GROMACS .gro file of N, CA and C in nm:
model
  303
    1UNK      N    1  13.714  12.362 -11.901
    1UNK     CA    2  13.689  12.219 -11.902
    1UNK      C    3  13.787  12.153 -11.805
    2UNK      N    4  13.741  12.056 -11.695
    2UNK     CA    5  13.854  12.027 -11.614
    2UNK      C    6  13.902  11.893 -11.682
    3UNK      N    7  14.025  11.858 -11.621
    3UNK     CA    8  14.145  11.768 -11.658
    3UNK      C    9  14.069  11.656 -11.650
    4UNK      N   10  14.135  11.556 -11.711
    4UNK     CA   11  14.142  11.401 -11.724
    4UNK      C   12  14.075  11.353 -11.551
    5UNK      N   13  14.009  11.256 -11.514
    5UNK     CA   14  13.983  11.249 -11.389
    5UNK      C   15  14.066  11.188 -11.348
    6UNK      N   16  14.201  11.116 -11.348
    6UNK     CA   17  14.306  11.107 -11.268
    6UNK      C   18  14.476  11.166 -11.350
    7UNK      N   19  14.409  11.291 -11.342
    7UNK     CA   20  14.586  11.354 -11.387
    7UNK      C   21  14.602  11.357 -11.286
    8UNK      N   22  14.741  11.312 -11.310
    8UNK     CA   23  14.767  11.340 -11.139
    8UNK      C   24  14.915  11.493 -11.148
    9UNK      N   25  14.964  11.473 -11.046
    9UNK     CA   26  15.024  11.591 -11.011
    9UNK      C   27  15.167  11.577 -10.984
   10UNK      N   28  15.276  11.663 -11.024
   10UNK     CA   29  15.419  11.601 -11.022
   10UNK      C   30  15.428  11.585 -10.852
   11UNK      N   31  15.496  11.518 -10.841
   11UNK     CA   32  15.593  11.560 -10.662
   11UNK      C   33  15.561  11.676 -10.594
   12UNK      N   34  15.594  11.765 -10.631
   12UNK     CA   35  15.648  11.904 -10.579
   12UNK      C   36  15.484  11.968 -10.579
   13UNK      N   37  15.408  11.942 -10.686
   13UNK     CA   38  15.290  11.961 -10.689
   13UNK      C   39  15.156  11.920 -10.561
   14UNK      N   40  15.184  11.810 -10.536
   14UNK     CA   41  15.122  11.733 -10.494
   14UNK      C   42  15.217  11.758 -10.330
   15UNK      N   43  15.334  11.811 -10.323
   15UNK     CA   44  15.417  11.786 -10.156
   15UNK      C   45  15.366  11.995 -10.103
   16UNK      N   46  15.371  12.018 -10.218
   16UNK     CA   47  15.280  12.188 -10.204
   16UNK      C   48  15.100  12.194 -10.153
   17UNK      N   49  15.063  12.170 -10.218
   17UNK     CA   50  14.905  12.085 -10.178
   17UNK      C   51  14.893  12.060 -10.071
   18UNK      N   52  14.936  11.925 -10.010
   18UNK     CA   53  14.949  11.859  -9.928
   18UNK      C   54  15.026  11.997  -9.786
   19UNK      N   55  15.098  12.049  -9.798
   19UNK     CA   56  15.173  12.143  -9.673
   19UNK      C   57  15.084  12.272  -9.682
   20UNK      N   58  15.001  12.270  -9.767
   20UNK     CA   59  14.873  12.354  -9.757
   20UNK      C   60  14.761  12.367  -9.713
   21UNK      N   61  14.717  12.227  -9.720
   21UNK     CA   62  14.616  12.169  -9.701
   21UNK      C   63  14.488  12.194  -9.537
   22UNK      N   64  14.670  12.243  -9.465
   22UNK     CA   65  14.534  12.279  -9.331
   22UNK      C   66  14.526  12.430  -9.315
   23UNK      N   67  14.499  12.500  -9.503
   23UNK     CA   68  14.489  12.617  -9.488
   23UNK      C   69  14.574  12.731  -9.449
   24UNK      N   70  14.672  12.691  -9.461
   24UNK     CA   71  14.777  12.787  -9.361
   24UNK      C   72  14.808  12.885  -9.483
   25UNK      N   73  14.840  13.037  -9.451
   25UNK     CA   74  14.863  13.100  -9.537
   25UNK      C   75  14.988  13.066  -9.655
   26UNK      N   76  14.999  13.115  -9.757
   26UNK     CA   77  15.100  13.080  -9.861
   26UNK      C   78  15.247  13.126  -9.780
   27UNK      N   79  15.281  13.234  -9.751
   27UNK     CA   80  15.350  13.275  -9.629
   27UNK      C   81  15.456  13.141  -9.561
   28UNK      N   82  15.335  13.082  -9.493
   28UNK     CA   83  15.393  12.963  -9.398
   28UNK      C   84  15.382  12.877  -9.492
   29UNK      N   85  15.320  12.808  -9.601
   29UNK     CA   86  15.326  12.711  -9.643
   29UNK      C   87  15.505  12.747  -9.693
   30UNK      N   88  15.536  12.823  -9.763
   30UNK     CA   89  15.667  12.834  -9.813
   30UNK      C   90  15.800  12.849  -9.688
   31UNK      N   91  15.751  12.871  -9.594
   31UNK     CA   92  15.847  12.872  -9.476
   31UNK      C   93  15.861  12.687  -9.429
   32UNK      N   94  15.779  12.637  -9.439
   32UNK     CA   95  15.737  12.485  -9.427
   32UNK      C   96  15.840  12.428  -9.489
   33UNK      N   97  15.851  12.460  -9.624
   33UNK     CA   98  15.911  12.398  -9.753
   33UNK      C   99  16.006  12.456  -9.786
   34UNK      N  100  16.049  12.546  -9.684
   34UNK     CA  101  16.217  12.617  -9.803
   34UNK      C  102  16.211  12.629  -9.878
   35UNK      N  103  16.106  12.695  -9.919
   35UNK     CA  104  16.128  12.809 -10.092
   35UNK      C  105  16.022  12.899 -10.053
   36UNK      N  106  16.010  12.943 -10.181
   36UNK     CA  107  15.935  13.103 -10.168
   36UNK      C  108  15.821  13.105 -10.206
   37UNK      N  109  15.741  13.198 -10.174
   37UNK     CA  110  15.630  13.210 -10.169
   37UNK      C  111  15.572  13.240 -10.330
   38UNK      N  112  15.651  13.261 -10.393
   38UNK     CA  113  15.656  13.271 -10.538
   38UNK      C  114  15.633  13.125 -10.605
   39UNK      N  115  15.724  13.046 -10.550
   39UNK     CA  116  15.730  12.899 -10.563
   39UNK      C  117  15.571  12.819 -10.561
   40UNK      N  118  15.540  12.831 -10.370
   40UNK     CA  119  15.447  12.784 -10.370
   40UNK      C  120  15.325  12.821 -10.445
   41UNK      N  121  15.263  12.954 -10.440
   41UNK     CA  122  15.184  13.008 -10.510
   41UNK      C  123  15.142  12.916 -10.698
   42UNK      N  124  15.278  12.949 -10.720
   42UNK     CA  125  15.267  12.902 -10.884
   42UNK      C  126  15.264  12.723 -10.904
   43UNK      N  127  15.321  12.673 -10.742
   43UNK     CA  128  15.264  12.497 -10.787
   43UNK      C  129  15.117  12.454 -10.731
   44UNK      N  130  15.070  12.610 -10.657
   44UNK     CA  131  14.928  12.574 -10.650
   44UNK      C  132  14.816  12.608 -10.759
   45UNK      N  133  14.886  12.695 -10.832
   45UNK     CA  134  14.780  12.747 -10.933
   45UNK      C  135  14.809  12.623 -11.058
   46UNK      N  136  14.924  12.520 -11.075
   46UNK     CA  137  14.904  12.444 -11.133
   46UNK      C  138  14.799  12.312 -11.121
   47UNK      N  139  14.835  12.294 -10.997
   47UNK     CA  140  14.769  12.237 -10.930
   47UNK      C  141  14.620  12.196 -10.964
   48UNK      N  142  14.567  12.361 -10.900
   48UNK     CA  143  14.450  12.328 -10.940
   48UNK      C  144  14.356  12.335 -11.096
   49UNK      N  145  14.470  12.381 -11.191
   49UNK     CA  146  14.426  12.321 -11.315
   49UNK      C  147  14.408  12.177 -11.362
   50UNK      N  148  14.517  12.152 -11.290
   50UNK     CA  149  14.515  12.012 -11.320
   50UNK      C  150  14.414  11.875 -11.237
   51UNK      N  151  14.363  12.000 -11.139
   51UNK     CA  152  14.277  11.875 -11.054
   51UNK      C  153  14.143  11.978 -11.118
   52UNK      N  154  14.122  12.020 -11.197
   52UNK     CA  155  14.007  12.107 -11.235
   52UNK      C  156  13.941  12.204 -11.123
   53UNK      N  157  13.975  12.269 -11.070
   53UNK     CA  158  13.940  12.352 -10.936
   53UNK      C  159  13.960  12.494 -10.983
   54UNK      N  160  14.037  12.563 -11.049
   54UNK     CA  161  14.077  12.644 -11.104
   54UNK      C  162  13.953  12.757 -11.134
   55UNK      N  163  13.838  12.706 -11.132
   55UNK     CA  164  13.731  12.801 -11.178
   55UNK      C  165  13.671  12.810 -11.027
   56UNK      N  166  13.697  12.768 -10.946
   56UNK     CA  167  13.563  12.771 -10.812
   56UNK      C  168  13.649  12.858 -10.707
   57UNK      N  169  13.541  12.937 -10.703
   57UNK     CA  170  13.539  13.069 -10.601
   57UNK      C  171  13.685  13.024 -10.525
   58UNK      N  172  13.786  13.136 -10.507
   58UNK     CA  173  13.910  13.153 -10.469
   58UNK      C  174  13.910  13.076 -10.319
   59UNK      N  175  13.764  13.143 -10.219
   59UNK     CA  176  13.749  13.087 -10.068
   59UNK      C  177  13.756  12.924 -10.095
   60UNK      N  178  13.705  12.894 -10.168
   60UNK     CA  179  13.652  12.758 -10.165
   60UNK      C  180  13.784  12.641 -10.213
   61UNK      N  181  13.889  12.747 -10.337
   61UNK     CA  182  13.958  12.620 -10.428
   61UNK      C  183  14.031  12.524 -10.357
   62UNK      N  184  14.151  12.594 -10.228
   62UNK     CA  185  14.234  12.532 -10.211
   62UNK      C  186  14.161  12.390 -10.134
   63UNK      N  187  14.052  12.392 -10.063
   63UNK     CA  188  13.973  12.302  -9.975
   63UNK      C  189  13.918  12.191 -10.086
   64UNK      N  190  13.888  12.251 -10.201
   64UNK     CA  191  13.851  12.198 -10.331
   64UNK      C  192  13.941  12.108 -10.375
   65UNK      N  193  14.048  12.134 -10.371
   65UNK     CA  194  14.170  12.083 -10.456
   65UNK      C  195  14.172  11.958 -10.362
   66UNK      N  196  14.188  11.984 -10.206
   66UNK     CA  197  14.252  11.856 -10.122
   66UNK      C  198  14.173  11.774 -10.119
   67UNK      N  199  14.054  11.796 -10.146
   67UNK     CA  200  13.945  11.690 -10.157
   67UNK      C  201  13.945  11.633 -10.297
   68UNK      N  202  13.965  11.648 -10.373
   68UNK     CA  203  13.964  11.557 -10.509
   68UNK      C  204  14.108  11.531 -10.518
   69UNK      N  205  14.230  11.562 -10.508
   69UNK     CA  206  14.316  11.542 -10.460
   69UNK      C  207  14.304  11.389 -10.409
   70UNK      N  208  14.268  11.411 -10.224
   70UNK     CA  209  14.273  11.328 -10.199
   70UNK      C  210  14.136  11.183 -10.233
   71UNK      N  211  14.075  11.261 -10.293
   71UNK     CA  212  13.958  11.120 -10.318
   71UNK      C  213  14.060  11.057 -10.454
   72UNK      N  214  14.124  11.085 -10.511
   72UNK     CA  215  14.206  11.052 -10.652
   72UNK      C  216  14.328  10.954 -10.594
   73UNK      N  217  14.342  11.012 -10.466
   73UNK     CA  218  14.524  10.912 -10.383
   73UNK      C  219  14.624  10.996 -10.445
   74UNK      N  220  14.610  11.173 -10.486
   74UNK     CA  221  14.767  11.203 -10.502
   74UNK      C  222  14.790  11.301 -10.400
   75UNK      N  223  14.747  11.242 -10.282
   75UNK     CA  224  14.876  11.335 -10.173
   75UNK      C  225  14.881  11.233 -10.053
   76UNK      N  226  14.998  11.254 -10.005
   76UNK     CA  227  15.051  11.165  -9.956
   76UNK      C  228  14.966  11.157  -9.837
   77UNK      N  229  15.024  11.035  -9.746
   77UNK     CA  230  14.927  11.024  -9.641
   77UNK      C  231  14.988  11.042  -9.503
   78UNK      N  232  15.066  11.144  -9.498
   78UNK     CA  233  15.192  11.194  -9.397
   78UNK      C  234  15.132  11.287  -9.339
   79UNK      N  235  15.161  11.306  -9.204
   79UNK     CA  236  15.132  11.412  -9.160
   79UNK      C  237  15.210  11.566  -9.188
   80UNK      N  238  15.128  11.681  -9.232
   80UNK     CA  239  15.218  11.790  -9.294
   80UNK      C  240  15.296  11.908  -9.211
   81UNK      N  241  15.385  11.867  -9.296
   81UNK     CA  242  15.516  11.973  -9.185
   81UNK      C  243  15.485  12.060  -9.151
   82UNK      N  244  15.555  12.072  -9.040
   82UNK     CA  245  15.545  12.182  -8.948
   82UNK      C  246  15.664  12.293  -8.926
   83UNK      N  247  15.661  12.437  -8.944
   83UNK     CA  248  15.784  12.537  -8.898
   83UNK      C  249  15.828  12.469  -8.805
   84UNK      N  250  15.965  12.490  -8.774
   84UNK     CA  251  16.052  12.436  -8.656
   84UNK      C  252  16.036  12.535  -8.545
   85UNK      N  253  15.993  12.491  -8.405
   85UNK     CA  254  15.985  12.578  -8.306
   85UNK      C  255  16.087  12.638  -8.300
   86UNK      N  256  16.088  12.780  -8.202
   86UNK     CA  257  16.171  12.919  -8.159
   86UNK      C  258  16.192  12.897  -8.044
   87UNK      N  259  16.311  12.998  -8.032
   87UNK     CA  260  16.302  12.985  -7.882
   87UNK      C  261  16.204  13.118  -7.810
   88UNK      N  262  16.155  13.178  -7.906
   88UNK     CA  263  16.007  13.285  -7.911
   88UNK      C  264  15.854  13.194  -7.854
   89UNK      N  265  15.862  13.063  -7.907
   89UNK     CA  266  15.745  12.983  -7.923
   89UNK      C  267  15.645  13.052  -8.020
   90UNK      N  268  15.678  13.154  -8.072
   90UNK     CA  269  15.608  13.188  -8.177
   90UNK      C  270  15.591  13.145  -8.295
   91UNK      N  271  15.697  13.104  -8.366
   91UNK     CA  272  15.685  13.028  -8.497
   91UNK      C  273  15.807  13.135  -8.550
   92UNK      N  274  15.837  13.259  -8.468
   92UNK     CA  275  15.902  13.401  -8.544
   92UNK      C  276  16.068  13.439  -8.496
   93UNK      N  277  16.182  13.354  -8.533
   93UNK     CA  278  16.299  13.332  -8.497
   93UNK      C  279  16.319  13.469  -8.467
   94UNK      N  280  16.271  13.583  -8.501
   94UNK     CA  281  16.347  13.735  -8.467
   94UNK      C  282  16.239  13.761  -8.371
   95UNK      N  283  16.162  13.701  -8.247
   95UNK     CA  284  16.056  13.783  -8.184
   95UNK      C  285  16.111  13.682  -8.052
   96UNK      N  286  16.058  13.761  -7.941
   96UNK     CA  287  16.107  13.721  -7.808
   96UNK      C  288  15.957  13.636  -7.724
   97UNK      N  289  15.994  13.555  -7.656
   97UNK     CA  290  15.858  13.557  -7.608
   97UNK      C  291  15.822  13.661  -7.510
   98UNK      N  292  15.708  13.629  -7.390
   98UNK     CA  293  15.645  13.681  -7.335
   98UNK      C  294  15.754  13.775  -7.214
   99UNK      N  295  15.844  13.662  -7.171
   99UNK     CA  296  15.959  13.750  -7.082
   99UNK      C  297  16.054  13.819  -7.143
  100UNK      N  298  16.066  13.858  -7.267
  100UNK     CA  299  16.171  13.903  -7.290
  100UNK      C  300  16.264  13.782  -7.337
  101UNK      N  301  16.278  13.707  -7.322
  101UNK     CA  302  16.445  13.611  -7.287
  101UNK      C  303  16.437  13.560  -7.465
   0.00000   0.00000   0.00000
């Protein structure tokens, strides 16, 4: 049975969501946010209990979530962080770029 139609979502809930939102693996979402991938994972699976998403096909939830999410107004309206560039340009502080340097 899904949640109340405007539960909304703590902070951390809703700032996880939101640094997710353009799909990026759990991986990077937690590199985004300085914590762990343990972290993020478990404020998304709250998440989407609480926005009732929790039952719809795994491909589909997280896209699920940001859309009622955002039709509800609980994620912010910021643009979502980004890893801090390398001097790799990769995104990968231990990888070199293309010359070597």
């Amino acid at each position: 049975m899904p949640g109340p139609t405007r539960m909304p979502l703590t902070p951390r809930q809703a700032a996880v969501l939101h640094a997710a939102s353009d799909g990026a693996a759990v991986a990077i979402v937690a590199e985004r946010l300085g914590t762990t991938v343990t972290q993020v994972g478990s404020r998304l699976s709250e998440a989407y209990q609480r926005l009732g998403v929790q039952d719809v096909p795994r491909s589909l939830r997280r896209i699920r979530a940001v859309r009622v999410a955002n039709r509800r107004g609980l994620l912010p309206h910021t643009p979502i962080p980004q890893r801090p560039t390398t001097p790799g340009g990769d995104g990968h502080p231990d990888r070199t770029g293309a010359d070597g340097a």
